PDB file of N, CA and C in Angstrom:
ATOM      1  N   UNK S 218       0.854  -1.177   0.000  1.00  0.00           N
ATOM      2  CA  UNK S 218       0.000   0.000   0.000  1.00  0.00           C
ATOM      3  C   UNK S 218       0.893   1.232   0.000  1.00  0.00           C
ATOM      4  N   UNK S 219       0.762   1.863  -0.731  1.00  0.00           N
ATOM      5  CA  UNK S 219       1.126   3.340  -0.753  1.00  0.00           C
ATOM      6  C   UNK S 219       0.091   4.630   0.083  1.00  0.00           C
ATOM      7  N   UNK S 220       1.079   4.735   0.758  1.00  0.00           N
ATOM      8  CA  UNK S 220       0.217   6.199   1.458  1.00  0.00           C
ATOM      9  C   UNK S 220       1.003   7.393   0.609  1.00  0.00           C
ATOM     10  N   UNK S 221      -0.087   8.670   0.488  1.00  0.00           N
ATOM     11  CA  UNK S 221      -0.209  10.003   1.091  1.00  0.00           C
ATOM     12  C   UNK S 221      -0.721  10.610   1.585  1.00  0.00           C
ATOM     13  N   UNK S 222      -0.884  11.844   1.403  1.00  0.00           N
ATOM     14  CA  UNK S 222      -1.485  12.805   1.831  1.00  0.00           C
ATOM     15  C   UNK S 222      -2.581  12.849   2.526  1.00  0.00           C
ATOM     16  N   UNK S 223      -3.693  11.967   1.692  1.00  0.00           N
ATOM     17  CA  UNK S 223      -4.757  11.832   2.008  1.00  0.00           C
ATOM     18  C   UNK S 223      -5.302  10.398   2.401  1.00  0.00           C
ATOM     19  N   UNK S 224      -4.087   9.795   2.419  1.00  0.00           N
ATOM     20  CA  UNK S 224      -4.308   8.608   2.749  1.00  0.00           C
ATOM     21  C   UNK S 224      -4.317   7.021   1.676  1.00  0.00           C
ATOM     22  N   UNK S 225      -4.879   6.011   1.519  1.00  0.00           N
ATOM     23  CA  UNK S 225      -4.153   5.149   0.696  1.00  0.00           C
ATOM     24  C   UNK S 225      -4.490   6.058  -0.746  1.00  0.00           C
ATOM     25  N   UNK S 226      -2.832   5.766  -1.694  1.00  0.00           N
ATOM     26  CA  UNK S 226      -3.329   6.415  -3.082  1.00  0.00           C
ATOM     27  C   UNK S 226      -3.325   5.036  -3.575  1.00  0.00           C
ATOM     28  N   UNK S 227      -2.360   3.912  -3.436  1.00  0.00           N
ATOM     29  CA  UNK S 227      -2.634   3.219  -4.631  1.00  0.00           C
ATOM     30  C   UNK S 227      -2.100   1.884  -3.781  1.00  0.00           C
ATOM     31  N   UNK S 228      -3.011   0.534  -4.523  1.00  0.00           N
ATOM     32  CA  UNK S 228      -2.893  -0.475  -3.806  1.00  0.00           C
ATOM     33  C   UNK S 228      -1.586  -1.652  -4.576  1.00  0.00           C
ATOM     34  N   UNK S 229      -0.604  -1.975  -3.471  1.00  0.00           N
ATOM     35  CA  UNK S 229       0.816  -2.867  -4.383  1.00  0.00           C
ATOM     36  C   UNK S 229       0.217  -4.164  -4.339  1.00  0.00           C
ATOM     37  N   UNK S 230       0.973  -4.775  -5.706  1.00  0.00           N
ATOM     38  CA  UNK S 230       0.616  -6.598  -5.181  1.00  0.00           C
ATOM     39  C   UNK S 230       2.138  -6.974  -4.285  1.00  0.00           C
ATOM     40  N   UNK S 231       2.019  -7.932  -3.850  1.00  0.00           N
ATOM     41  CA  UNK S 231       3.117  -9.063  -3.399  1.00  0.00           C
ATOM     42  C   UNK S 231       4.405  -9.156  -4.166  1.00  0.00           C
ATOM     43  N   UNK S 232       4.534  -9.056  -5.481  1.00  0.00           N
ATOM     44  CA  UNK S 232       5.184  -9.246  -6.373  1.00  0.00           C
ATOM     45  C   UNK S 232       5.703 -10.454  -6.393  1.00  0.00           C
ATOM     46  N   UNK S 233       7.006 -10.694  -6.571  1.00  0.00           N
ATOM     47  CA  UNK S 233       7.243 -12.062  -7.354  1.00  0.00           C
ATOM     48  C   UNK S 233       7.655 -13.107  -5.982  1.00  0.00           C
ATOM     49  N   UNK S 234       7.171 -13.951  -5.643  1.00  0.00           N
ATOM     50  CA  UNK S 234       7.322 -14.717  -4.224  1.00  0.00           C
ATOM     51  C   UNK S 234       8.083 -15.977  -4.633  1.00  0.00           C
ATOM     52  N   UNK S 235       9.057 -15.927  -3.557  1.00  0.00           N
ATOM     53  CA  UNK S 235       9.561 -17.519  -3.705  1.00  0.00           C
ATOM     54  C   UNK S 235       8.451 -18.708  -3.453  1.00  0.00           C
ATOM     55  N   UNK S 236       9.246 -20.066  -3.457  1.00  0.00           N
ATOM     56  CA  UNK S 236       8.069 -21.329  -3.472  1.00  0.00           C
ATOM     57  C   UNK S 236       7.892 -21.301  -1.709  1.00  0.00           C
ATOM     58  N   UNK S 237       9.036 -20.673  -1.146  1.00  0.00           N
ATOM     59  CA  UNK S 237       9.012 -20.784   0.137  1.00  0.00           C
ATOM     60  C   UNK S 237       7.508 -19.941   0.776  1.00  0.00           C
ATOM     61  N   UNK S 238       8.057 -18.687   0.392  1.00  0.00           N
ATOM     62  CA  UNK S 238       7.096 -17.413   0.742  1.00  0.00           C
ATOM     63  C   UNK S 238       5.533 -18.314  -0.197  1.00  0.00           C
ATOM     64  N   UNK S 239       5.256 -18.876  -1.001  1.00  0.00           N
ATOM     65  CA  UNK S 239       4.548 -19.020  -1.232  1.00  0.00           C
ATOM     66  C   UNK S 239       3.604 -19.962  -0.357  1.00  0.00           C
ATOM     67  N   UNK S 240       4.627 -20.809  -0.012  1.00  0.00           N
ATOM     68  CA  UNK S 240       4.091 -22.151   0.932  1.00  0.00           C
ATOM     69  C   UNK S 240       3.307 -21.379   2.358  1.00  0.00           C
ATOM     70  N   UNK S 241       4.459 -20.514   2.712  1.00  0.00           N
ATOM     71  CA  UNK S 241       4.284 -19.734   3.844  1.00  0.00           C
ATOM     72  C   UNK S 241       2.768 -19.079   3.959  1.00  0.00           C
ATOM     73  N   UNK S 242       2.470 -18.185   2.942  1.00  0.00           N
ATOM     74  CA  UNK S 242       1.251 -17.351   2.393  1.00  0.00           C
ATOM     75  C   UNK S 242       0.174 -18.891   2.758  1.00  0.00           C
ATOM     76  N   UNK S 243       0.070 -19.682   1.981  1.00  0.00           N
ATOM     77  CA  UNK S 243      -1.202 -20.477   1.584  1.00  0.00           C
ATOM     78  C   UNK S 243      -1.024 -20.953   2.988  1.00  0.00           C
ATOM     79  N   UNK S 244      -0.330 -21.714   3.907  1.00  0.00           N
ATOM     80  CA  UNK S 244      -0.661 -21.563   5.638  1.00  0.00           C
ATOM     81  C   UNK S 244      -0.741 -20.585   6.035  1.00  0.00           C
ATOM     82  N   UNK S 245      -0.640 -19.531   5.753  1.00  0.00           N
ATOM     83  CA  UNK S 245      -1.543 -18.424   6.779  1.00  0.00           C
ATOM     84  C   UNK S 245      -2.869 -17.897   6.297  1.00  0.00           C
ATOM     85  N   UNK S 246      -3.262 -17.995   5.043  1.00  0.00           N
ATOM     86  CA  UNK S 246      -4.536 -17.886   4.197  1.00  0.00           C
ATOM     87  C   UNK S 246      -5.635 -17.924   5.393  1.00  0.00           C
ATOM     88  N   UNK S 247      -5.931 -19.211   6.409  1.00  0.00           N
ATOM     89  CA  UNK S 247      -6.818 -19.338   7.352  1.00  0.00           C
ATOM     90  C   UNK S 247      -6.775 -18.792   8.312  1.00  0.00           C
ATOM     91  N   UNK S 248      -5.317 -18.011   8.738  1.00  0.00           N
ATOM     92  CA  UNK S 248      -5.722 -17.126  10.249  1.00  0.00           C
ATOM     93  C   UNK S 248      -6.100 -15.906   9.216  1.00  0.00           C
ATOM     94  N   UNK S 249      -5.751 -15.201   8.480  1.00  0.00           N
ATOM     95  CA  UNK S 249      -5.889 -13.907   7.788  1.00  0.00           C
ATOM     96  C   UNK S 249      -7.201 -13.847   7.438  1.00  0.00           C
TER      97      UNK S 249
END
């Protein structure tokens, strides 16, 4: 997320995730 001024201007993705970070993400999918 990008802030300014007024608050969020523009929303980021994740970008490019390892298989690790990926594994990681899809087990936390259910507390989030």
């Amino acid at each position: 997320v990008r802030l300014g001024k007024n608050g969020v201007e523009e929303v980021l993705g994740l970008g490019q995730l390892t298989q690790f970070e990926k594994d990681g993400l899809e087990a936390l999918k259910g507390e989030l």
